Every structure is written in structure tokens, then in C-alpha cells.
Short mmCIF file of C-alpha atoms in Angstrom, two decimals:
data_model
loop_
_atom_site.label_atom_id
_atom_site.label_comp_id
_atom_site.label_asym_id
_atom_site.label_seq_id
_atom_site.Cartn_x
_atom_site.Cartn_y
_atom_site.Cartn_z
CA MET A 1 105.86 15.62 108.64
CA PRO A 2 106.14 14.97 112.38
CA ILE A 3 106.30 17.95 114.71
CA VAL A 4 109.77 18.51 116.12
CA THR A 5 109.85 19.99 119.61
CA ALA A 6 112.48 21.53 121.86
CA ALA A 7 113.03 22.68 125.42
CA MET A 8 115.69 24.88 126.97
CA LEU A 9 117.36 24.54 130.34
CA VAL A 10 119.17 27.66 131.59
CA ILE A 11 121.62 26.88 134.40
CA GLY A 12 123.01 29.51 136.76
CA ASP A 13 122.58 31.07 140.20
CA GLU A 14 123.50 34.44 138.68
CA ILE A 15 120.28 34.44 136.63
CA LEU A 16 118.04 33.49 139.56
CA SER A 17 119.62 36.13 141.79
CA GLY A 18 119.00 38.81 139.18
CA ARG A 19 122.71 39.60 138.91
CA ILE A 20 122.74 38.70 135.20
CA ARG A 21 119.81 39.09 132.82
CA GLU A 22 119.00 35.97 130.82
CA LYS A 23 119.59 36.60 127.12
CA ASN A 24 119.82 33.22 125.40
CA ALA A 25 116.23 32.00 125.64
CA GLY A 26 114.90 34.76 123.38
CA HIS A 27 117.56 34.02 120.79
CA LEU A 28 116.94 30.27 120.85
CA ALA A 29 113.18 30.89 120.60
CA ALA A 30 113.55 33.04 117.50
CA VAL A 31 115.93 30.54 115.83
CA MET A 32 113.66 27.58 116.58
CA THR A 33 110.64 29.40 115.15
CA ALA A 34 112.59 30.29 112.05
CA ILE A 35 113.51 26.67 111.32
CA GLY A 36 110.13 25.21 112.22
CA ILE A 37 110.94 23.63 115.57
CA ASP A 38 108.37 24.14 118.30
CA LEU A 39 110.02 25.43 121.51
CA LYS A 40 107.62 24.18 124.16
CA GLU A 41 109.23 24.96 127.50
CA VAL A 42 112.08 26.84 129.17
CA ARG A 43 113.32 26.17 132.68
CA ILE A 44 115.86 28.13 134.70
CA VAL A 45 117.55 26.37 137.64
CA GLY A 46 120.53 27.19 139.84
CA ASP A 47 124.00 25.62 140.01
CA ASP A 48 122.61 22.64 141.88
CA GLU A 49 123.28 19.06 140.76
CA ASN A 50 119.90 17.64 141.77
CA ALA A 51 117.99 20.51 140.18
CA ILE A 52 119.93 20.08 136.91
CA ILE A 53 119.47 16.29 136.86
CA GLU A 54 115.76 16.47 137.57
CA ALA A 55 115.12 19.16 134.96
CA VAL A 56 117.20 17.60 132.18
CA ASN A 57 115.62 14.19 132.74
CA ALA A 58 112.11 15.66 132.72
CA LEU A 59 112.80 17.55 129.49
CA ARG A 60 114.85 15.06 127.47
CA VAL A 61 112.19 12.33 127.51
CA ARG A 62 109.44 14.73 126.55
CA TYR A 63 110.91 16.81 123.72
CA THR A 64 112.86 16.04 120.55
CA TYR A 65 115.78 18.27 121.53
CA VAL A 66 117.02 19.93 124.71
CA PHE A 67 119.40 22.89 124.74
CA THR A 68 121.19 23.92 127.91
CA SER A 69 123.09 27.14 128.56
CA GLY A 70 125.53 27.88 131.35
CA GLY A 71 127.72 26.12 133.88
CA ILE A 72 130.47 24.85 131.58
CA GLY A 73 133.18 27.35 132.57
CA PRO A 74 136.28 26.93 134.74
CA THR A 75 134.98 27.84 138.20
CA HIS A 76 133.90 25.63 141.08
CA ASP A 77 130.21 26.33 140.52
CA ASP A 78 130.39 25.16 136.89
CA ILE A 79 128.91 21.71 137.41
CA THR A 80 126.81 21.25 134.30
CA ALA A 81 128.96 18.59 132.56
CA PRO A 82 129.16 16.09 135.45
CA SER A 83 125.51 16.76 136.32
CA ILE A 84 124.39 15.96 132.76
CA ALA A 85 126.53 12.79 132.86
CA ARG A 86 124.78 11.74 136.07
CA ALA A 87 121.37 12.48 134.54
CA PHE A 88 122.21 9.94 131.81
CA GLY A 89 123.81 7.49 134.26
CA LEU A 90 127.12 7.84 132.43
CA PRO A 91 130.66 8.37 133.72
CA TRP A 92 132.39 11.61 132.78
CA ASP A 93 136.06 12.22 132.03
CA TYR A 94 138.47 14.82 130.70
CA ASP A 95 137.80 14.46 126.97
CA ALA A 96 141.09 13.82 125.14
CA ARG A 97 140.35 15.98 122.14
CA ALA A 98 139.00 18.83 124.27
CA MET A 99 142.20 18.66 126.36
CA GLU A 100 144.22 18.96 123.16
CA ILE A 101 142.19 21.91 121.83
CA LEU A 102 142.39 23.79 125.11
CA GLY A 103 146.02 22.85 125.78
CA SER A 104 147.21 24.20 122.43
CA HIS A 105 144.92 27.27 122.74
CA TYR A 106 146.48 28.29 126.07
CA LYS A 107 150.01 27.35 124.98
CA GLN A 108 149.77 29.65 121.95
CA ARG A 109 148.74 32.49 124.26
CA GLY A 110 151.34 31.77 126.93
CA ILE A 111 148.57 31.14 129.48
CA GLU A 112 148.90 28.35 132.02
CA PHE A 113 146.53 25.40 131.44
CA THR A 114 145.43 25.23 135.07
CA GLU A 115 143.31 22.59 136.80
CA ALA A 116 140.47 25.10 136.74
CA ARG A 117 140.71 25.48 132.95
CA LYS A 118 140.90 21.69 132.55
CA ARG A 119 137.40 21.52 134.05
CA MET A 120 136.17 22.84 130.70
CA ALA A 121 137.24 19.56 129.03
CA ARG A 122 134.89 17.44 131.16
CA MET A 123 132.25 15.49 129.19
CA PRO A 124 130.08 12.41 129.62
CA GLU A 125 131.50 9.33 127.93
CA GLY A 126 130.38 9.16 124.30
CA ALA A 127 129.59 12.85 123.92
CA PHE A 128 130.07 14.64 120.58
CA HIS A 129 131.72 18.07 120.47
CA ILE A 130 129.97 21.32 119.68
CA ASP A 131 132.64 23.63 118.29
CA ASN A 132 133.28 26.94 120.03
CA PRO A 133 134.99 29.28 117.57
CA ILE A 134 135.25 32.07 120.14
CA SER A 135 136.93 30.82 123.33
CA ARG A 136 137.61 27.28 122.06
CA ALA A 137 136.22 25.28 125.05
CA PRO A 138 133.70 23.01 123.29
CA GLY A 139 130.13 22.31 124.22
CA PHE A 140 128.81 18.81 123.72
CA LEU A 141 125.89 16.69 122.55
CA ILE A 142 124.87 13.65 124.58
CA GLY A 143 121.68 11.81 123.58
CA ASN A 144 119.34 14.59 122.48
CA VAL A 145 120.81 17.17 124.87
CA HIS A 146 122.97 20.01 123.53
CA VAL A 147 125.13 21.43 126.30
CA MET A 148 126.24 24.96 125.48
CA ALA A 149 127.84 28.03 127.01
CA GLY A 150 126.00 30.78 128.90
CA VAL A 151 127.92 33.71 127.44
CA PRO A 152 125.52 34.93 124.72
CA ALA A 153 128.10 35.34 121.93
CA ILE A 154 129.39 31.80 122.53
CA PHE A 155 125.90 30.34 122.93
CA GLN A 156 124.91 31.87 119.61
CA ALA A 157 128.05 30.65 117.84
CA MET A 158 127.52 27.13 119.18
CA LEU A 159 123.87 27.20 118.12
CA ASP A 160 124.92 28.21 114.61
CA ASN A 161 126.99 25.02 114.52
CA VAL A 162 124.14 22.89 115.87
CA VAL A 163 121.29 24.12 113.64
CA PRO A 164 122.41 22.35 110.44
CA THR A 165 122.44 19.02 112.34
CA LEU A 166 118.82 19.27 113.52
CA ARG A 167 115.92 17.38 112.04
CA THR A 168 113.60 20.31 111.50
CA GLY A 169 109.86 20.07 111.26
CA ARG A 170 107.60 21.73 108.80
CA THR A 171 108.61 25.24 108.00
CA LEU A 172 106.41 27.53 109.99
CA LEU A 173 105.08 30.46 107.98
CA SER A 174 103.90 33.62 109.65
CA ARG A 175 101.86 36.70 108.79
CA THR A 176 101.52 39.90 110.75
CA VAL A 177 98.43 42.10 110.73
CA HIS A 178 98.59 45.59 112.16
CA CYS A 179 95.50 46.54 114.12
CA PRO A 180 95.18 50.21 115.13
CA VAL A 181 93.12 49.57 118.27
CA GLY A 182 93.67 47.68 121.55
CA GLU A 183 92.96 44.01 122.27
CA GLY A 184 89.73 44.74 124.13
CA THR A 185 87.98 45.88 120.94
CA ILE A 186 88.93 42.87 118.83
CA GLY A 187 89.41 40.07 121.38
CA GLU A 188 86.00 38.53 120.94
CA ALA A 189 86.06 38.51 117.16
CA LEU A 190 89.62 37.18 117.13
CA SER A 191 88.57 34.35 119.40
CA GLY A 192 85.87 33.41 116.91
CA ILE A 193 88.38 33.37 114.07
CA GLN A 194 90.73 31.17 116.12
CA ASP A 195 87.85 28.70 116.58
CA ASP A 196 87.39 28.55 112.80
CA TYR A 197 91.13 28.11 112.12
CA ALA A 198 92.40 25.60 114.67
CA ASP A 199 95.40 24.82 112.43
CA VAL A 200 96.55 28.44 112.48
CA ALA A 201 98.06 29.78 115.71
CA ILE A 202 96.74 33.28 116.25
CA GLY A 203 98.51 35.48 118.76
CA SER A 204 97.79 39.08 119.63
CA TYR A 205 100.37 41.39 121.13
CA PRO A 206 99.36 44.59 122.88
CA LYS A 207 101.46 47.58 121.87
CA TYR A 208 101.66 51.11 123.16
CA ASP A 209 103.26 53.84 121.09
CA ALA A 210 103.05 57.61 121.12
CA GLY A 211 100.12 57.68 123.50
CA LYS A 212 98.08 55.13 121.54
CA PHE A 213 97.27 51.50 122.17
CA TRP A 214 97.40 49.19 119.18
CA THR A 215 97.70 45.48 118.55
CA GLU A 216 99.95 43.34 116.44
CA ILE A 217 98.22 40.16 115.37
CA VAL A 218 100.50 37.31 114.29
CA LEU A 219 99.26 34.21 112.49
CA ARG A 220 101.44 31.12 112.16
CA SER A 221 100.90 27.91 110.24
CA SER A 222 102.75 25.44 108.08
CA ASP A 223 99.82 25.42 105.62
CA GLU A 224 100.09 28.43 103.32
CA SER A 225 96.55 28.36 101.93
CA ARG A 226 95.00 28.13 105.41
CA LEU A 227 97.29 30.93 106.52
CA ASP A 228 96.15 33.05 103.56
CA ALA A 229 92.51 32.44 104.38
CA ALA A 230 92.97 33.19 108.09
CA GLU A 231 94.92 36.35 107.33
CA GLU A 232 92.20 37.60 105.00
CA THR A 233 89.55 36.93 107.65
CA VAL A 234 91.55 38.77 110.31
CA ARG A 235 92.15 41.75 108.02
CA ALA A 236 88.43 41.98 107.23
CA MET A 237 87.61 41.86 110.95
CA VAL A 238 90.14 44.59 111.75
CA ASN A 239 88.78 46.81 108.97
CA GLU A 240 85.25 46.35 110.26
CA LEU A 241 85.95 46.94 113.96
CA ALA A 242 88.82 49.41 113.78
CA GLY A 243 88.67 50.86 110.27
CA MET B 1 115.19 32.45 160.26
CA PRO B 2 113.63 29.83 157.92
CA ILE B 3 114.55 29.99 154.24
CA VAL B 4 111.73 31.38 152.14
CA THR B 5 111.73 30.19 148.51
CA ALA B 6 109.99 31.21 145.34
CA ALA B 7 109.44 30.10 141.76
CA MET B 8 108.16 31.91 138.72
CA LEU B 9 105.95 30.64 135.93
CA VAL B 10 105.94 32.73 132.75
CA ILE B 11 102.96 31.95 130.50
CA GLY B 12 102.79 32.84 126.83
CA ASP B 13 103.30 31.46 123.32
CA GLU B 14 104.73 34.85 122.33
CA ILE B 15 107.74 34.28 124.60
CA LEU B 16 108.43 30.74 123.36
CA SER B 17 108.14 31.80 119.73
CA GLY B 18 110.70 34.54 120.31
CA ARG B 19 108.23 37.24 119.27
CA ILE B 20 108.42 38.97 122.68
CA ARG B 21 111.47 39.00 124.94
CA GLU B 22 110.78 37.97 128.53
CA LYS B 23 111.36 40.89 130.88
CA ASN B 24 109.69 40.06 134.18
CA ALA B 25 111.90 37.23 135.46
CA GLY B 26 114.94 39.48 135.86
CA HIS B 27 112.91 42.06 137.78
CA LEU B 28 111.35 39.43 140.05
CA ALA B 29 114.79 37.90 140.64
CA ALA B 30 116.25 41.24 141.73
CA VAL B 31 113.31 42.04 144.03
CA MET B 32 113.37 38.57 145.62
CA THR B 33 117.11 38.85 146.24
CA ALA B 34 116.67 42.30 147.77
CA ILE B 35 114.06 41.10 150.27
CA GLY B 36 115.87 37.87 151.13
CA ILE B 37 113.67 35.35 149.29
CA ASP B 38 115.47 32.60 147.39
CA LEU B 39 114.20 32.37 143.78
CA LYS B 40 114.90 28.72 142.94
CA GLU B 41 113.34 28.09 139.56
CA VAL B 42 111.72 29.77 136.58
CA ARG B 43 109.61 27.98 133.98
CA ILE B 44 108.23 29.32 130.74
CA VAL B 45 105.30 27.49 129.14
CA GLY B 46 102.90 28.31 126.32
CA ASP B 47 99.20 29.21 126.38
CA ASP B 48 98.31 25.58 126.95
CA GLU B 49 96.03 24.51 129.78
CA ASN B 50 97.76 21.21 130.53
CA ALA B 51 101.23 22.78 130.50
CA ILE B 52 100.09 25.54 132.89
CA ILE B 53 98.38 23.09 135.26
CA GLU B 54 101.34 20.73 135.36
CA ALA B 55 103.87 23.50 135.95
CA VAL B 56 101.89 25.36 138.60
CA ASN B 57 101.18 22.15 140.50
CA ALA B 58 104.84 21.11 140.37
CA LEU B 59 105.99 24.51 141.63
CA ARG B 60 103.37 25.35 144.26
CA VAL B 61 104.02 22.26 146.38
CA ARG B 62 107.76 22.74 146.28
CA TYR B 63 108.29 26.45 146.96
CA THR B 64 106.94 28.95 149.49
CA TYR B 65 105.59 31.29 146.82
CA VAL B 66 104.84 31.06 143.11
CA PHE B 67 104.52 34.11 140.85
CA THR B 68 103.00 33.84 137.39
CA SER B 69 103.09 36.41 134.60
CA GLY B 70 100.96 36.56 131.49
CA GLY B 71 97.71 35.24 130.08
CA ILE B 72 95.22 37.34 132.05
CA GLY B 73 94.18 39.74 129.27
CA PRO B 74 90.95 39.86 127.23
CA THR B 75 91.75 37.61 124.25
CA HIS B 76 90.93 33.98 123.55
CA ASP B 77 94.50 32.85 124.25
CA ASP B 78 94.41 34.36 127.75
CA ILE B 79 93.60 31.19 129.67
CA THR B 80 95.68 31.58 132.82
CA ALA B 81 92.84 32.22 135.30
CA PRO B 82 90.71 29.14 134.47
CA SER B 83 93.86 27.01 134.13
CA ILE B 84 95.05 28.02 137.62
CA ALA B 85 91.55 27.28 138.98
CA ARG B 86 91.75 23.79 137.44
CA ALA B 87 95.23 23.26 138.90
CA PHE B 88 93.70 23.84 142.34
CA GLY B 89 90.56 21.84 141.54
CA LEU B 90 88.46 24.95 142.10
CA PRO B 91 85.62 26.44 140.05
CA TRP B 92 86.18 29.88 138.52
CA ASP B 93 83.70 32.66 138.02
CA TYR B 94 83.46 36.30 137.03
CA ASP B 95 84.55 37.93 140.29
CA ALA B 96 81.91 40.41 141.43
CA ARG B 97 84.32 43.07 142.66
CA ALA B 98 86.53 42.76 139.58
CA MET B 99 83.42 43.17 137.42
CA GLU B 100 82.55 46.35 139.34
CA ILE B 101 86.10 47.76 139.06
CA LEU B 102 86.29 47.07 135.34
CA GLY B 103 82.69 48.10 134.64
CA SER B 104 83.15 51.51 136.24
CA HIS B 105 86.61 51.90 134.65
CA TYR B 106 85.22 51.43 131.14
CA LYS B 107 82.04 53.44 131.86
CA GLN B 108 84.12 56.45 132.91
CA ARG B 109 85.99 56.22 129.65
CA GLY B 110 82.94 55.64 127.46
CA ILE B 111 84.32 52.26 126.38
CA GLU B 112 82.03 49.25 125.97
CA PHE B 113 82.52 46.55 128.63
CA THR B 114 82.59 43.71 126.11
CA GLU B 115 82.50 39.95 126.75
CA ALA B 116 86.23 39.94 125.88
CA ARG B 117 86.98 42.53 128.57
CA LYS B 118 84.83 40.61 131.08
CA ARG B 119 87.31 37.71 130.70
CA MET B 120 89.70 39.79 132.78
CA ALA B 121 87.38 39.41 135.81
CA ARG B 122 87.69 35.60 135.86
CA MET B 123 89.16 34.19 139.09
CA PRO B 124 89.15 30.92 141.01
CA GLU B 125 86.65 30.85 143.85
CA GLY B 126 88.18 32.27 147.02
CA ALA B 127 90.94 34.26 145.30
CA PHE B 128 92.18 37.55 146.77
CA HIS B 129 92.73 40.54 144.49
CA ILE B 130 96.12 41.99 143.57
CA ASP B 131 95.48 45.63 142.75
CA ASN B 132 96.43 46.93 139.31
CA PRO B 133 96.80 50.70 139.50
CA ILE B 134 97.62 50.99 135.78
CA SER B 135 94.94 49.31 133.67
CA ARG B 136 92.68 48.31 136.62
CA ALA B 137 92.14 44.58 135.76
CA PRO B 138 93.29 42.90 138.98
CA GLY B 139 95.63 39.96 139.40
CA PHE B 140 94.87 37.48 142.12
CA LEU B 141 96.30 35.30 144.87
CA ILE B 142 95.06 31.73 145.30
CA GLY B 143 96.84 29.51 147.81
CA ASN B 144 100.50 30.50 147.51
CA VAL B 145 100.24 31.42 143.81
CA HIS B 146 100.28 35.09 142.76
CA VAL B 147 98.76 35.47 139.30
CA MET B 148 99.96 38.67 137.65
CA ALA B 149 100.03 40.46 134.32
CA GLY B 150 102.66 39.99 131.61
CA VAL B 151 103.00 43.66 130.63
CA PRO B 152 106.16 44.66 132.54
CA ALA B 153 104.87 47.97 133.96
CA ILE B 154 101.76 46.21 135.30
CA PHE B 155 103.72 43.18 136.56
CA GLN B 156 106.02 45.51 138.48
CA ALA B 157 103.16 47.55 139.93
CA MET B 158 101.37 44.37 141.05
CA LEU B 159 104.58 43.04 142.59
CA ASP B 160 104.92 46.30 144.54
CA ASN B 161 101.53 45.54 146.07
CA VAL B 162 102.44 41.93 146.82
CA VAL B 163 105.88 42.43 148.41
CA PRO B 164 104.63 43.89 151.74
CA THR B 165 102.44 40.78 152.22
CA LEU B 166 105.30 38.28 151.87
CA ARG B 167 106.99 36.53 154.77
CA THR B 168 110.60 37.68 154.33
CA GLY B 169 113.70 38.36 156.29
CA ARG B 170 114.33 41.89 155.06
CA THR B 171 112.42 45.08 154.47
CA LEU B 172 112.47 46.43 150.97
CA LEU B 173 113.19 50.16 150.84
CA SER B 174 112.29 52.17 147.78
CA ARG B 175 113.08 55.52 146.19
CA THR B 176 111.31 57.24 143.34
CA VAL B 177 113.03 59.48 140.83
CA HIS B 178 110.94 61.65 138.52
CA CYS B 179 112.31 61.80 135.00
CA PRO B 180 110.77 64.40 132.66
CA VAL B 181 111.40 62.43 129.46
CA GLY B 182 110.28 59.06 128.07
CA GLU B 183 111.97 55.69 128.51
CA GLY B 184 113.56 55.76 125.08
CA THR B 185 115.91 58.57 126.06
CA ILE B 186 117.15 57.02 129.29
CA GLY B 187 116.69 53.27 128.76
CA GLU B 188 120.24 52.48 127.77
CA ALA B 189 121.85 54.51 130.55
CA LEU B 190 119.43 53.05 133.09
CA SER B 191 120.35 49.55 131.96
CA GLY B 192 124.02 50.36 132.53
CA ILE B 193 123.26 51.58 136.05
CA GLN B 194 121.31 48.37 136.73
CA ASP B 195 124.40 46.39 135.71
CA ASP B 196 126.47 48.34 138.25
CA TYR B 197 123.91 47.93 141.04
CA ALA B 198 122.85 44.29 140.85
CA ASP B 199 121.61 44.45 144.46
CA VAL B 200 119.21 47.28 143.66
CA ALA B 201 116.11 46.49 141.58
CA ILE B 202 115.49 49.34 139.17
CA GLY B 203 112.08 49.62 137.49
CA SER B 204 110.87 52.27 135.09
CA TYR B 205 107.23 53.17 134.57
CA PRO B 206 106.19 55.03 131.43
CA LYS B 207 103.74 57.85 132.19
CA TYR B 208 101.63 60.06 130.00
CA ASP B 209 100.06 63.24 131.33
CA ALA B 210 98.67 66.34 129.65
CA GLY B 211 100.21 65.50 126.30
CA LYS B 212 103.65 64.75 127.69
CA PHE B 213 105.54 61.51 128.21
CA TRP B 214 107.61 61.13 131.34
CA THR B 215 109.04 58.27 133.35
CA GLU B 216 108.88 57.32 136.98
CA ILE B 217 112.00 55.44 138.00
CA VAL B 218 111.70 53.30 141.11
CA LEU B 219 114.72 51.83 142.93
CA ARG B 220 114.32 49.08 145.49
CA SER B 221 116.80 47.46 147.86
CA SER B 222 117.08 46.28 151.43
CA ASP B 223 120.50 47.97 151.72
CA GLU B 224 120.02 51.69 152.43
CA SER B 225 123.53 52.83 151.57
CA ARG B 226 123.51 51.01 148.23
CA LEU B 227 120.07 52.47 147.56
CA ASP B 228 121.41 55.97 148.31
CA ALA B 229 124.32 55.47 145.93
CA ALA B 230 122.13 54.08 143.15
CA GLU B 231 119.60 56.91 143.59
CA GLU B 232 122.34 59.52 143.32
CA THR B 233 123.67 57.86 140.14
CA VAL B 234 120.20 57.77 138.58
CA ARG B 235 119.53 61.43 139.48
CA ALA B 236 122.83 62.48 137.90
CA MET B 237 122.00 60.49 134.75
CA VAL B 238 118.53 62.07 134.51
CA ASN B 239 119.96 65.58 134.95
CA GLU B 240 122.50 64.89 132.25
CA LEU B 241 120.14 63.35 129.67
CA ALA B 242 116.90 65.18 130.43
CA GLY B 243 117.93 68.29 132.32
#
């Protein structure tokens, strides 16, 4: 099965200024891993049309899917939709169905459907909606680029709607081995095991708990028997060096 | 005054797989904002030589400073130092002074200075050290690229050493608050205070002395009155939760 890859583009001055902590990349990463898509790159850029265009064009030709977060709200600095349209060389417009969804949403609540709020209906021509069950304003899919909200609860809800539509790769299996000593003690041996198992990704994560250093070793592969063999080898090494 | 810009490159499969949440970009963003440097872009790539080379070369020609985090530990997947050397077209070697620092560090502790640990002394030819007061293995500066550790406490300590060397418009002031309990007790409250003081970078450093855990909380800002207010809030929180 071919490997399916993804990249994420986070858009927002508030992230780069440190005013807001970025929270969507970690969620997307975990979801992609769980469904066997290989997240290869994340970029964070500001609310700047040229920066958005350059990044989305660099990423969309290189990876199977691109996911963006941020910049699709009602304020003047929310410029993601027209910027994505320009990246594709497409015109954008106020999407008729999005106008309907938002219009009826605000009418029900007795809130004025202002020009600012209408900005949330902007989409490149030919875009497909990504449903937003929380605040209604939809995200959209154009080409292989999923344009989603920056607010974590909305980003996550949109992603839940997108996942079933994705062509996922092999299912990535993983195994975790607890190692009671630090990386320095096992690094060399682990490196040797990695050389023997090129088809198993071996990561080691330094941990510090209750005054003691230890290491979590994670093995990932789509091939269960290779994963079994690599896991057994790592466990034997840990027992020998740290047992 | 000319605009000084920066970019960050986060390196590590463990971030892209969702196994570890990225924590250094937000801290760097807050510190850059406080000292008047414009953080323009963040990229996250995996432990992949070509991806590191391409990203660092794209960023270093475009921005005044580049900061990297991750991939300078002792294991086989720590390939940042040689990759950065290749990006600059420079040879790398085991830095003599780094070898001395690490050798004496491990000797004092009766720990073997293994081949794996020696990997942490690798640097491009002509690099300058960035001191690591925590686990000793230095980061380095080559050209305009600051290569630093991924472990947040070490990243923050290295950044403290780098900040005074940067060409900036503003002076970063700092305050230290001693907290007699570990991070777990105060983490949530501290996070709330950070949300209220976006213009003050708040770092916490876990400490362990004579069988007791404690935390050093460091606040940084270029605005003295905001720093005063944030310090007072942190001291009140510490007295309440740990007094």
C-alpha cells in the first residue's frame, strides 16, 4: 500500500507572538499516527497573504494532504480563505450555502448577520464544505487542502468529519518498551538495533520522574512480525544493560 | 531601528507522531516578543537529514536568527549536529572543549563516557558553544543558527544564555521566584497566570536538592511594571499553594 503523507499549516500572528499557545498540531499528529498517515511537516506562519500562499503551495505539491488551522474567523486579519484561493489561482466568493447556514444560525439567535460575520462564508470557487457542528461557520476542502478553524474544539470537530474521507495508508502499529535507565546507557545498543530493523522506526524518549531518569522506547511499523522481532530484541537489550 | 526577525526549526519524529507535545515554540515566541524580535515562522520536521538541511537553509537566508530545538542527544536518531554542518557545507567533528566538559562531567559522576554520549560533542567546524548549565552537553551557534536542546528546561536555560548576545531593540528584564514544591503542584495555576500575562514569558525549572523537589520560576519581560505585577501574582500563588 502506498504511504500517505500529510503536512499542517498553522496560521496566526497570535501564535508567533506567544499570545496563544498552539494546541492543534499535537492533536492532528496523534490522529494521523492512529490512522496510519505520516505527518511529515508542520509550519506556522503569520496572518500574511504571501507567507500563507508560499507555504500552502510548497506543502500541497509535496504531501498527500494538507491541513490548515486558523484565520477563518470574522475579523480583518482573518485572511486564510482568500489567500488559499490565490494559492490555487482561483477566484473566491461568498459561498451560497455557507451564507444560508450562517444567516439562519444568526437569525435563530437574534444576532445581526454583519459584514464581518459574512467574511466567514468566503471560499475559493469549487470548494467542498467541512461541517462545523459547534459554531456553524464551515471549513472547506480545495484540492488536497483542508482549511479548518484555529479554535481547538472546532478544529477537532472538523477533523472528526474529515477523517472518514481520507485515504489512509497502512495501519501503523506501535509497541512501547519501558527502560529504567537514561538514554546514554542504551543509545549505542539501540542504534545497532535500528540498523538491523530499518523497517521499524525506533524512537527513544527521555523521561524524568521522582528523581530518576528513565527512557521510553517506542517502536512503530506496519509489519507486525518485524515489530515483534524488533520489540523482543529491544527488551533483551534493556534487560542486559539495565536489568 | 531595523526590524530583527527570527524563525524556529523544531526537529523530532516524536513531535510529528504526536507522542510528545511541542513546548519550546511558545516559550521562544514569548521571549522574542518581549525583546522586540519578530518571530516570523516556525517549522517542525522529523529526524531526517534532508528535511533538516532544506528547512535550515530556507530559514537562515531569510531571517536574522534561526533557533533549532531537538536532536542533539546521545541516540542514533539525534542527527541535528551533522545535518546542520551539511546545511552549511562544513565538516563536523567531536569538539575538543565539549569532549572535555562532558568527559569531566561523567568522570565526576562515575558514569562511563560512552560512544553514544560522545555524540553530544559533535559540532560543525567553527561553531561557538551555547552553555548548558543543566546536563552540560552544550548547544552551538553556527552562522546565524542557534542549535539547542529539545528538553524544555534545557532549551530555556540555553536561550537565557543566547538572549544577551542578540541584536535587539529592548532589554529583557528577569525575576526569579523560589517555589518550595514541584511543578505538578503549581503547573496549572502558573499556566493561568501565563494566560493573563501574555507579554511576560514565564518559565519553570524543576530542581532537585537534598532529597527534595522544588521549582525555580523565572519571569521575563521588557516592561518593568508588567513584570512587577506578574511577579507579585506568582508570589501570591506560590504562598497560597505551597506556603
